[in-house]
Amino acid sequence: MSGKLSNKFYMEKKNIRIKDIAQLAGVSSGTVDRVLHNRGKVSEEALRKVLQTLKEIDYKPNLIARTLGTKKTFRIAVLIPDPSQDEYWAQSEVGIKQAINDWHQYDVQIKTYFFDLYHKDSFLRVTHAVLQARPDGIVIAPIFYHEALPFLQQCQSYKIPFTIFNTDIREVRPLSFIGQNLYESGRVAAELMCLGHQKTGTLAVLHINEDSVNSIHLLDKQRGFQQYIKEKDLTGVKIKVLNIKDSENGKEVKRILELLEDETLQGVYVTTSKGVSFIAALLQKLNRVDLRLIGYDLLPENIKYLEAGTIRFLINQNAKHQTFLGIQQLANYLFLRKEPLAHNFLPLEIITRENLCSYLRSAVPHF
Amino acid sequence: MSGKLSNKFYMEKKNIRIKDIAQLAGVSSGTVDRVLHNRGKVSEEALRKVLQTLKEIDYKPNLIARTLGTKKTFRIAVLIPDPSQDEYWAQSEVGIKQAINDWHQYDVQIKTYFFDLYHKDSFLRVTHAVLQARPDGIVIAPIFYHEALPFLQQCQSYKIPFTIFNTDIREVRPLSFIGQNLYESGRVAAELMCLGHQKTGTLAVLHINEDSVNSIHLLDKQRGFQQYIKEKDLTGVKIKVLNIKDSENGKEVKRILELLEDETLQGVYVTTSKGVSFIAALLQKLNRVDLRLIGYDLLPENIKYLEAGTIRFLINQNAKHQTFLGIQQLANYLFLRKEPLAHNFLPLEIITRENLCSYLRSAVPHF
DNA sequence: TTGAAAGCGCTAACAC
DNA sequence: GTGTTAGCGCTTTCAA
């Protein structure tokens, strides 16, 4: 340290190793290791000495060496709906693929399990298969609440750590949850809807093509939307809520058309990622592109209408990032013992025609 | 592979090691290593054999083992303006601190060099100090173009890799550039400005408290803003551009006040992060909060006015993330030999009152 | 209960 | 030119 004054960085000392601690404490490195991981079998005396030196210095283990030392290979199961059924989940799968790519070389094996987006029994089958496989960790989008709950409780009793994304389940304590605050999401939509608009007229909230299971969550968005309007004291503004189970169904389409014919209608907020392009198509046909249309996610169809100007705003839920992060956190936990944050609420990204390509360009970070 | 059928993951094979390649090619692992890093001293014959097997299999080196094997400690110099002079650069420093924290345990030493935001000679002094220290890599915000250029060319001739962030310098080929597309940034501002507004009136573009050096870049924003208006064919909209060198100066303030008294004024776009809170304060005083005010960055002052509703939109340049990413990419390059993308244009994040806290909550990812 | 030692996959120095 | 080998810091096994 004294002889290298020409080196601007000389003040940085090398990290302390287990060996150093052992030396300072007057024990062997094996004993230090046992203390660090309290694997027992350490005498009072040795324990005291090691803890003492540990207190005096700031030991940060070399995670890389640790990783190399433990030859254990981890197996992670990822459960999401079948990507071929839904563009949103197709994006999620992209995140999985990226994570697989990142971790492949380190004996972290990631296996994907798809279940049918519309059939709970398919989900149940998959969860059974996962439990059979006894993975070291699980990453899951628990969109079927009632079926997911017992499964996750089972995981807990098996001591299999899991991270949850997309849909929160409050009853279980996951290693971490990754998602967005849906209430705030609704508020953001309302804010964008009202910006520069007149203080009268009708706004519509549409829940399209979603299972009733999910609608619990969609109600959060709706609440946020309504609450914002209420707070702004926009008493001249009426909010119509429509629940469209099946946009292919003629009767349902008729309800939508009726809504769109409303002369006082100012804007439409679609709470589901797959619903908004359907409305956009209708608006184009009806030549009502003056309406302010707000929806979710950078799905190919949605992007098309955003670029065309029919959709004004998309709030990005970033399924790719959510999924990637979920796996990343679990793998880091297993592999490097890094505890993730319990709750990771991703930012509510506002996408417009003009900032769209800045988002399309920027990939999920690789590490 | 055959005996473990009960294991759902059995099909995943273990990663190939150098030793395996050596065996397959019928040479020693030393030779394989020499080929992989083309350190020469390999016979035609051996080279051929190794390359052949390398072609047949998909070898991904274990970066963790490599890291542990190379005992080299890297030294990275980071150059930014003095954080105490400017909140924007204070955020940048937060990114540095996070990176230091991440890399400390792996013998990647990061040293920060601050220079005076307003004095080029201070920058020159700092660059000399950096060159003296001969770091293994440099991360720099080259806000003084004419001074930075020769410095970076010097770095190139010394073969010191560097990443650039915040301000692009096209003449040199950095390892990577991290920043935003400023032209698009201006377009986004214009889009947000026009949304739901009437098609007549005046819009103001204000460059506040920036050196002429930076104004080259601010002009990009201005161009984007103007171009958007032009494309929209908003012929009734007039754009006033003001260049305010010093918002403390009475004369300059007067020019601003004159502008704000303009009855036709609809909105103000401030291209600099530190200028917008000054305008916001004025608007509050003049009780002209109906004006749409758009600025940059989540600085404490700006956040205050965004929450109050005086600022409608902030476009986030995310100095923290830019800086963190710059260091991250350089360190990964030195340490793990991961080539970053040459250009990393970060997304143009639109911040409103309602999505603000979702952004404040989400930290720069740690890895 | 403890220390010694092998080994994780790779790098780099060193003989031959 | 080539193969061998000693680490990197940690975990884990095995004697003692």
Short mmCIF file of N, CA, C and O in Angstrom, two decimals, chain A residues 225-326:
data_model
loop_
_atom_site.label_atom_id
_atom_site.label_comp_id
_atom_site.label_asym_id
_atom_site.label_seq_id
_atom_site.Cartn_x
_atom_site.Cartn_y
_atom_site.Cartn_z
N PHE A 225 -59.44 4.58 -12.05
CA PHE A 225 -59.97 5.48 -13.08
C PHE A 225 -61.08 6.34 -12.51
O PHE A 225 -61.07 7.57 -12.63
N GLN A 226 -62.04 5.69 -11.88
CA GLN A 226 -63.19 6.40 -11.34
C GLN A 226 -62.80 7.36 -10.23
O GLN A 226 -63.26 8.50 -10.15
N GLN A 227 -61.89 6.89 -9.38
CA GLN A 227 -61.48 7.71 -8.25
C GLN A 227 -60.83 9.01 -8.72
O GLN A 227 -61.05 10.08 -8.16
N TYR A 228 -60.02 8.88 -9.77
CA TYR A 228 -59.35 10.08 -10.30
C TYR A 228 -60.38 11.10 -10.76
O TYR A 228 -60.29 12.29 -10.42
N ILE A 229 -61.34 10.62 -11.52
CA ILE A 229 -62.39 11.52 -12.04
C ILE A 229 -63.12 12.19 -10.88
O ILE A 229 -63.41 13.39 -10.90
N LYS A 230 -63.40 11.38 -9.88
CA LYS A 230 -64.12 11.87 -8.71
C LYS A 230 -63.31 12.97 -8.01
O LYS A 230 -63.83 14.04 -7.69
N GLU A 231 -62.04 12.71 -7.81
CA GLU A 231 -61.19 13.68 -7.12
C GLU A 231 -61.10 14.99 -7.87
O GLU A 231 -60.99 16.06 -7.28
N LYS A 232 -61.12 14.89 -9.19
CA LYS A 232 -61.00 16.10 -10.01
C LYS A 232 -62.30 16.87 -10.04
O LYS A 232 -62.38 17.94 -10.64
N ASP A 233 -63.32 16.27 -9.42
CA ASP A 233 -64.60 16.95 -9.32
C ASP A 233 -65.21 17.22 -10.69
O ASP A 233 -65.82 18.27 -10.92
N LEU A 234 -65.02 16.27 -11.58
CA LEU A 234 -65.57 16.43 -12.93
C LEU A 234 -67.00 15.90 -12.93
O LEU A 234 -67.29 14.83 -13.45
N THR A 235 -67.86 16.68 -12.34
CA THR A 235 -69.24 16.20 -12.16
C THR A 235 -69.98 16.12 -13.48
O THR A 235 -70.98 15.41 -13.59
N GLY A 236 -69.49 16.81 -14.48
CA GLY A 236 -70.14 16.74 -15.79
C GLY A 236 -69.78 15.50 -16.58
O GLY A 236 -70.32 15.24 -17.65
N VAL A 237 -68.85 14.74 -16.03
CA VAL A 237 -68.36 13.56 -16.77
C VAL A 237 -69.07 12.30 -16.28
O VAL A 237 -69.12 12.03 -15.09
N LYS A 238 -69.63 11.57 -17.23
CA LYS A 238 -70.30 10.32 -16.91
C LYS A 238 -69.38 9.15 -17.29
O LYS A 238 -68.68 9.21 -18.32
N ILE A 239 -69.34 8.13 -16.46
CA ILE A 239 -68.51 6.98 -16.80
C ILE A 239 -69.40 5.77 -17.04
O ILE A 239 -70.23 5.41 -16.22
N LYS A 240 -69.24 5.18 -18.21
CA LYS A 240 -69.97 3.95 -18.53
C LYS A 240 -69.01 2.77 -18.46
O LYS A 240 -67.93 2.81 -19.06
N VAL A 241 -69.39 1.73 -17.76
CA VAL A 241 -68.55 0.55 -17.67
C VAL A 241 -69.19 -0.61 -18.43
O VAL A 241 -70.36 -0.89 -18.23
N LEU A 242 -68.42 -1.22 -19.30
CA LEU A 242 -68.94 -2.37 -20.05
C LEU A 242 -68.07 -3.58 -19.81
O LEU A 242 -66.85 -3.50 -19.84
N ASN A 243 -68.71 -4.70 -19.60
CA ASN A 243 -68.01 -5.95 -19.42
C ASN A 243 -68.27 -6.83 -20.62
O ASN A 243 -69.36 -7.36 -20.78
N ILE A 244 -67.30 -6.95 -21.48
CA ILE A 244 -67.49 -7.72 -22.70
C ILE A 244 -66.77 -9.05 -22.58
O ILE A 244 -65.54 -9.12 -22.59
N LYS A 245 -67.55 -10.10 -22.48
CA LYS A 245 -66.95 -11.42 -22.27
C LYS A 245 -66.32 -11.95 -23.54
O LYS A 245 -65.32 -12.63 -23.52
N ASP A 246 -66.97 -11.66 -24.65
CA ASP A 246 -66.53 -12.28 -25.89
C ASP A 246 -66.77 -11.32 -27.05
O ASP A 246 -67.89 -11.13 -27.49
N SER A 247 -65.69 -10.76 -27.55
CA SER A 247 -65.83 -9.76 -28.59
C SER A 247 -66.19 -10.38 -29.95
O SER A 247 -66.41 -9.66 -30.92
N GLU A 248 -66.24 -11.70 -30.00
CA GLU A 248 -66.64 -12.37 -31.24
C GLU A 248 -68.17 -12.48 -31.30
O GLU A 248 -68.75 -12.63 -32.36
N ASN A 249 -68.76 -12.40 -30.13
CA ASN A 249 -70.20 -12.59 -30.00
C ASN A 249 -70.97 -11.38 -30.53
O ASN A 249 -70.72 -10.25 -30.15
N GLY A 250 -71.90 -11.64 -31.41
CA GLY A 250 -72.65 -10.57 -32.06
C GLY A 250 -73.36 -9.65 -31.09
O GLY A 250 -73.32 -8.43 -31.24
N LYS A 251 -73.98 -10.22 -30.08
CA LYS A 251 -74.73 -9.42 -29.11
C LYS A 251 -73.81 -8.45 -28.40
O LYS A 251 -74.14 -7.29 -28.16
N GLU A 252 -72.67 -8.97 -28.03
CA GLU A 252 -71.69 -8.15 -27.31
C GLU A 252 -71.21 -7.01 -28.20
O GLU A 252 -71.08 -5.86 -27.75
N VAL A 253 -70.95 -7.34 -29.45
CA VAL A 253 -70.49 -6.32 -30.38
C VAL A 253 -71.53 -5.21 -30.49
O VAL A 253 -71.20 -4.02 -30.56
N LYS A 254 -72.77 -5.64 -30.48
CA LYS A 254 -73.85 -4.66 -30.58
C LYS A 254 -73.82 -3.68 -29.41
O LYS A 254 -74.01 -2.47 -29.57
N ARG A 255 -73.55 -4.22 -28.23
CA ARG A 255 -73.47 -3.35 -27.04
C ARG A 255 -72.35 -2.32 -27.22
O ARG A 255 -72.49 -1.15 -26.84
N ILE A 256 -71.27 -2.79 -27.79
CA ILE A 256 -70.15 -1.86 -28.01
C ILE A 256 -70.54 -0.79 -29.02
O ILE A 256 -70.28 0.40 -28.82
N LEU A 257 -71.18 -1.23 -30.09
CA LEU A 257 -71.56 -0.28 -31.13
C LEU A 257 -72.51 0.77 -30.58
O LEU A 257 -72.39 1.97 -30.89
N GLU A 258 -73.42 0.33 -29.76
CA GLU A 258 -74.35 1.26 -29.12
C GLU A 258 -73.58 2.33 -28.35
O GLU A 258 -73.85 3.52 -28.43
N LEU A 259 -72.60 1.83 -27.61
CA LEU A 259 -71.77 2.74 -26.82
C LEU A 259 -71.08 3.77 -27.71
O LEU A 259 -71.10 4.98 -27.44
N LEU A 260 -70.50 3.28 -28.80
CA LEU A 260 -69.71 4.16 -29.65
C LEU A 260 -70.59 5.17 -30.39
O LEU A 260 -70.12 6.20 -30.85
N GLU A 261 -71.86 4.85 -30.49
CA GLU A 261 -72.76 5.78 -31.18
C GLU A 261 -73.14 6.96 -30.29
O GLU A 261 -73.64 7.97 -30.78
N ASP A 262 -72.89 6.80 -29.01
CA ASP A 262 -73.16 7.88 -28.06
C ASP A 262 -72.39 9.14 -28.47
O ASP A 262 -71.17 9.16 -28.51
N GLU A 263 -73.16 10.18 -28.78
CA GLU A 263 -72.54 11.41 -29.30
C GLU A 263 -71.65 12.09 -28.25
O GLU A 263 -70.70 12.79 -28.58
N THR A 264 -71.98 11.87 -26.99
CA THR A 264 -71.25 12.56 -25.92
C THR A 264 -69.96 11.82 -25.55
O THR A 264 -69.18 12.30 -24.74
N LEU A 265 -69.76 10.65 -26.15
CA LEU A 265 -68.59 9.84 -25.79
C LEU A 265 -67.29 10.55 -26.16
O LEU A 265 -67.10 11.00 -27.29
N GLN A 266 -66.41 10.68 -25.18
CA GLN A 266 -65.16 11.39 -25.39
C GLN A 266 -63.96 10.46 -25.52
O GLN A 266 -63.01 10.74 -26.24
N GLY A 267 -64.02 9.39 -24.77
CA GLY A 267 -62.86 8.51 -24.79
C GLY A 267 -63.19 7.13 -24.29
O GLY A 267 -64.19 6.92 -23.61
N VAL A 268 -62.33 6.19 -24.64
CA VAL A 268 -62.53 4.80 -24.24
C VAL A 268 -61.26 4.27 -23.60
O VAL A 268 -60.17 4.43 -24.14
N TYR A 269 -61.45 3.66 -22.45
CA TYR A 269 -60.32 3.06 -21.73
C TYR A 269 -60.55 1.56 -21.67
O TYR A 269 -61.51 1.09 -21.07
N VAL A 270 -59.68 0.83 -22.33
CA VAL A 270 -59.80 -0.64 -22.35
C VAL A 270 -58.79 -1.21 -21.37
O VAL A 270 -57.58 -0.98 -21.49
N THR A 271 -59.27 -1.97 -20.42
CA THR A 271 -58.40 -2.40 -19.32
C THR A 271 -57.58 -3.64 -19.65
O THR A 271 -56.69 -4.02 -18.89
N THR A 272 -57.88 -4.27 -20.78
CA THR A 272 -57.19 -5.51 -21.13
C THR A 272 -56.33 -5.29 -22.37
O THR A 272 -56.72 -4.57 -23.28
N SER A 273 -55.20 -5.95 -22.39
CA SER A 273 -54.27 -5.69 -23.49
C SER A 273 -54.83 -6.15 -24.83
O SER A 273 -54.58 -5.54 -25.85
N LYS A 274 -55.62 -7.22 -24.80
CA LYS A 274 -56.05 -7.73 -26.10
C LYS A 274 -57.33 -7.07 -26.60
O LYS A 274 -57.73 -7.29 -27.73
N GLY A 275 -57.99 -6.28 -25.77
CA GLY A 275 -59.25 -5.71 -26.19
C GLY A 275 -59.13 -4.45 -27.04
O GLY A 275 -59.99 -4.14 -27.85
N VAL A 276 -58.03 -3.75 -26.87
CA VAL A 276 -57.99 -2.40 -27.41
C VAL A 276 -57.89 -2.35 -28.94
O VAL A 276 -58.43 -1.44 -29.57
N SER A 277 -57.25 -3.35 -29.53
CA SER A 277 -57.11 -3.31 -30.98
C SER A 277 -58.47 -3.55 -31.65
O SER A 277 -58.75 -3.02 -32.73
N PHE A 278 -59.29 -4.32 -30.98
CA PHE A 278 -60.64 -4.57 -31.49
C PHE A 278 -61.43 -3.26 -31.55
O PHE A 278 -62.07 -2.94 -32.56
N ILE A 279 -61.35 -2.50 -30.48
CA ILE A 279 -62.04 -1.22 -30.45
C ILE A 279 -61.44 -0.25 -31.48
O ILE A 279 -62.16 0.47 -32.16
N ALA A 280 -60.12 -0.29 -31.57
CA ALA A 280 -59.45 0.59 -32.53
C ALA A 280 -59.96 0.32 -33.94
O ALA A 280 -60.25 1.25 -34.71
N ALA A 281 -60.10 -0.95 -34.27
CA ALA A 281 -60.59 -1.31 -35.60
C ALA A 281 -61.99 -0.74 -35.82
O ALA A 281 -62.29 -0.19 -36.88
N LEU A 282 -62.82 -0.88 -34.79
CA LEU A 282 -64.18 -0.35 -34.89
C LEU A 282 -64.17 1.16 -35.10
O LEU A 282 -64.89 1.70 -35.95
N LEU A 283 -63.35 1.84 -34.32
CA LEU A 283 -63.29 3.30 -34.41
C LEU A 283 -62.88 3.73 -35.81
O LEU A 283 -63.41 4.69 -36.36
N GLN A 284 -61.90 3.02 -36.37
CA GLN A 284 -61.47 3.36 -37.73
C GLN A 284 -62.62 3.20 -38.70
O GLN A 284 -62.87 4.04 -39.55
N LYS A 285 -63.35 2.09 -38.55
CA LYS A 285 -64.47 1.82 -39.45
C LYS A 285 -65.54 2.91 -39.31
O LYS A 285 -66.07 3.40 -40.29
N LEU A 286 -65.81 3.27 -38.07
CA LEU A 286 -66.85 4.27 -37.80
C LEU A 286 -66.35 5.69 -38.01
O LEU A 286 -67.09 6.65 -37.86
N ASN A 287 -65.07 5.78 -38.33
CA ASN A 287 -64.45 7.08 -38.54
C ASN A 287 -64.58 7.97 -37.29
O ASN A 287 -64.83 9.16 -37.38
N ARG A 288 -64.45 7.36 -36.15
CA ARG A 288 -64.52 8.12 -34.90
C ARG A 288 -63.14 8.19 -34.25
O ARG A 288 -62.97 7.92 -33.06
N VAL A 289 -62.15 8.51 -35.04
CA VAL A 289 -60.77 8.53 -34.54
C VAL A 289 -60.53 9.74 -33.64
O VAL A 289 -59.46 9.89 -33.06
N ASP A 290 -61.53 10.60 -33.53
CA ASP A 290 -61.42 11.73 -32.61
C ASP A 290 -61.47 11.27 -31.17
O ASP A 290 -60.99 11.93 -30.26
N LEU A 291 -62.10 10.13 -30.95
CA LEU A 291 -62.19 9.59 -29.60
C LEU A 291 -60.81 9.29 -29.06
O LEU A 291 -59.93 8.85 -29.80
N ARG A 292 -60.63 9.50 -27.77
CA ARG A 292 -59.34 9.19 -27.18
C ARG A 292 -59.37 7.76 -26.66
O ARG A 292 -60.11 7.44 -25.73
N LEU A 293 -58.53 6.92 -27.26
CA LEU A 293 -58.52 5.50 -26.92
C LEU A 293 -57.23 5.15 -26.16
O LEU A 293 -56.13 5.45 -26.61
N ILE A 294 -57.42 4.53 -25.02
CA ILE A 294 -56.27 4.17 -24.18
C ILE A 294 -56.33 2.70 -23.84
O ILE A 294 -57.39 2.17 -23.48
N GLY A 295 -55.21 2.02 -23.99
CA GLY A 295 -55.19 0.58 -23.71
C GLY A 295 -53.87 0.14 -23.10
O GLY A 295 -53.13 0.95 -22.56
N TYR A 296 -53.59 -1.14 -23.24
CA TYR A 296 -52.41 -1.70 -22.59
C TYR A 296 -51.50 -2.47 -23.55
O TYR A 296 -51.97 -3.17 -24.44
N ASP A 297 -50.25 -2.30 -23.36
CA ASP A 297 -49.22 -3.20 -23.87
C ASP A 297 -48.84 -3.05 -25.34
O ASP A 297 -49.66 -2.73 -26.19
N LEU A 298 -47.58 -3.34 -25.56
CA LEU A 298 -47.00 -3.20 -26.89
C LEU A 298 -47.16 -4.48 -27.71
O LEU A 298 -46.19 -5.04 -28.19
N LEU A 299 -48.40 -4.92 -27.85
CA LEU A 299 -48.64 -6.07 -28.71
C LEU A 299 -48.62 -5.60 -30.16
O LEU A 299 -48.94 -4.45 -30.44
N PRO A 300 -48.22 -6.47 -31.06
CA PRO A 300 -48.09 -6.07 -32.47
C PRO A 300 -49.32 -5.31 -33.00
O PRO A 300 -49.18 -4.25 -33.61
N GLU A 301 -50.49 -5.82 -32.73
CA GLU A 301 -51.71 -5.15 -33.19
C GLU A 301 -51.85 -3.76 -32.59
O GLU A 301 -52.17 -2.80 -33.28
N ASN A 302 -51.61 -3.70 -31.29
CA ASN A 302 -51.75 -2.42 -30.59
C ASN A 302 -50.76 -1.39 -31.13
O ASN A 302 -51.09 -0.21 -31.30
N ILE A 303 -49.56 -1.85 -31.41
CA ILE A 303 -48.54 -0.95 -31.95
C ILE A 303 -49.01 -0.37 -33.27
O ILE A 303 -48.86 0.83 -33.54
N LYS A 304 -49.61 -1.22 -34.06
CA LYS A 304 -50.11 -0.80 -35.38
C LYS A 304 -51.07 0.38 -35.22
O LYS A 304 -50.94 1.41 -35.90
N TYR A 305 -52.01 0.22 -34.31
CA TYR A 305 -53.02 1.27 -34.13
C TYR A 305 -52.46 2.50 -33.42
O TYR A 305 -52.95 3.61 -33.60
N LEU A 306 -51.46 2.29 -32.59
CA LEU A 306 -50.81 3.44 -31.95
C LEU A 306 -50.11 4.28 -33.01
O LEU A 306 -50.21 5.51 -33.03
N GLU A 307 -49.42 3.59 -33.90
CA GLU A 307 -48.72 4.30 -34.97
C GLU A 307 -49.70 5.02 -35.88
O GLU A 307 -49.43 6.10 -36.38
N ALA A 308 -50.84 4.40 -36.09
CA ALA A 308 -51.86 5.01 -36.95
C ALA A 308 -52.53 6.19 -36.26
O ALA A 308 -53.20 6.99 -36.90
N GLY A 309 -52.38 6.26 -34.95
CA GLY A 309 -53.00 7.37 -34.22
C GLY A 309 -54.38 7.04 -33.67
O GLY A 309 -55.00 7.87 -33.02
N THR A 310 -54.86 5.86 -33.95
CA THR A 310 -56.19 5.48 -33.45
C THR A 310 -56.16 5.23 -31.96
O THR A 310 -57.06 5.59 -31.22
N ILE A 311 -55.10 4.58 -31.53
CA ILE A 311 -54.86 4.47 -30.09
C ILE A 311 -53.97 5.65 -29.69
O ILE A 311 -52.96 5.91 -30.35
N ARG A 312 -54.35 6.36 -28.64
CA ARG A 312 -53.55 7.50 -28.23
C ARG A 312 -52.45 7.13 -27.25
O ARG A 312 -51.33 7.62 -27.32
N PHE A 313 -52.80 6.29 -26.29
CA PHE A 313 -51.82 5.90 -25.28
C PHE A 313 -51.90 4.40 -25.03
O PHE A 313 -52.99 3.82 -25.02
N LEU A 314 -50.76 3.83 -24.82
CA LEU A 314 -50.70 2.47 -24.31
C LEU A 314 -49.93 2.52 -23.00
O LEU A 314 -48.88 3.17 -22.93
N ILE A 315 -50.47 1.90 -21.99
CA ILE A 315 -49.71 1.76 -20.76
C ILE A 315 -49.03 0.40 -20.83
O ILE A 315 -49.68 -0.61 -21.08
N ASN A 316 -47.74 0.41 -20.67
CA ASN A 316 -46.97 -0.81 -20.90
C ASN A 316 -46.85 -1.63 -19.62
O ASN A 316 -46.32 -1.16 -18.62
N GLN A 317 -47.36 -2.85 -19.67
CA GLN A 317 -47.24 -3.72 -18.50
C GLN A 317 -45.98 -4.57 -18.58
O GLN A 317 -45.57 -5.19 -17.62
N ASN A 318 -45.39 -4.57 -19.78
CA ASN A 318 -44.08 -5.17 -19.97
C ASN A 318 -43.96 -6.60 -19.45
O ASN A 318 -43.16 -6.90 -18.56
N ALA A 319 -44.76 -7.46 -20.04
CA ALA A 319 -44.76 -8.87 -19.62
C ALA A 319 -43.36 -9.48 -19.74
O ALA A 319 -42.93 -10.25 -18.90
N LYS A 320 -42.66 -9.10 -20.77
CA LYS A 320 -41.32 -9.63 -20.99
C LYS A 320 -40.42 -9.32 -19.80
O LYS A 320 -39.77 -10.20 -19.25
N HIS A 321 -40.44 -8.06 -19.41
CA HIS A 321 -39.58 -7.63 -18.31
C HIS A 321 -40.02 -8.28 -17.00
O HIS A 321 -39.19 -8.73 -16.22
N GLN A 322 -41.31 -8.30 -16.77
CA GLN A 322 -41.82 -8.91 -15.55
C GLN A 322 -41.33 -10.35 -15.41
O GLN A 322 -40.85 -10.77 -14.36
N THR A 323 -41.47 -11.09 -16.49
CA THR A 323 -41.10 -12.50 -16.46
C THR A 323 -39.60 -12.67 -16.27
O THR A 323 -39.14 -13.46 -15.43
N PHE A 324 -38.87 -11.90 -17.04
CA PHE A 324 -37.41 -11.96 -16.94
C PHE A 324 -36.96 -11.66 -15.52
O PHE A 324 -36.15 -12.38 -14.94
N LEU A 325 -37.52 -10.61 -14.96
CA LEU A 325 -37.13 -10.20 -13.61
C LEU A 325 -37.49 -11.26 -12.58
O LEU A 325 -36.74 -11.51 -11.63
N GLY A 326 -38.64 -11.87 -12.75
CA GLY A 326 -39.07 -12.92 -11.82
C GLY A 326 -38.07 -14.06 -11.79
O GLY A 326 -37.65 -14.52 -10.72
#
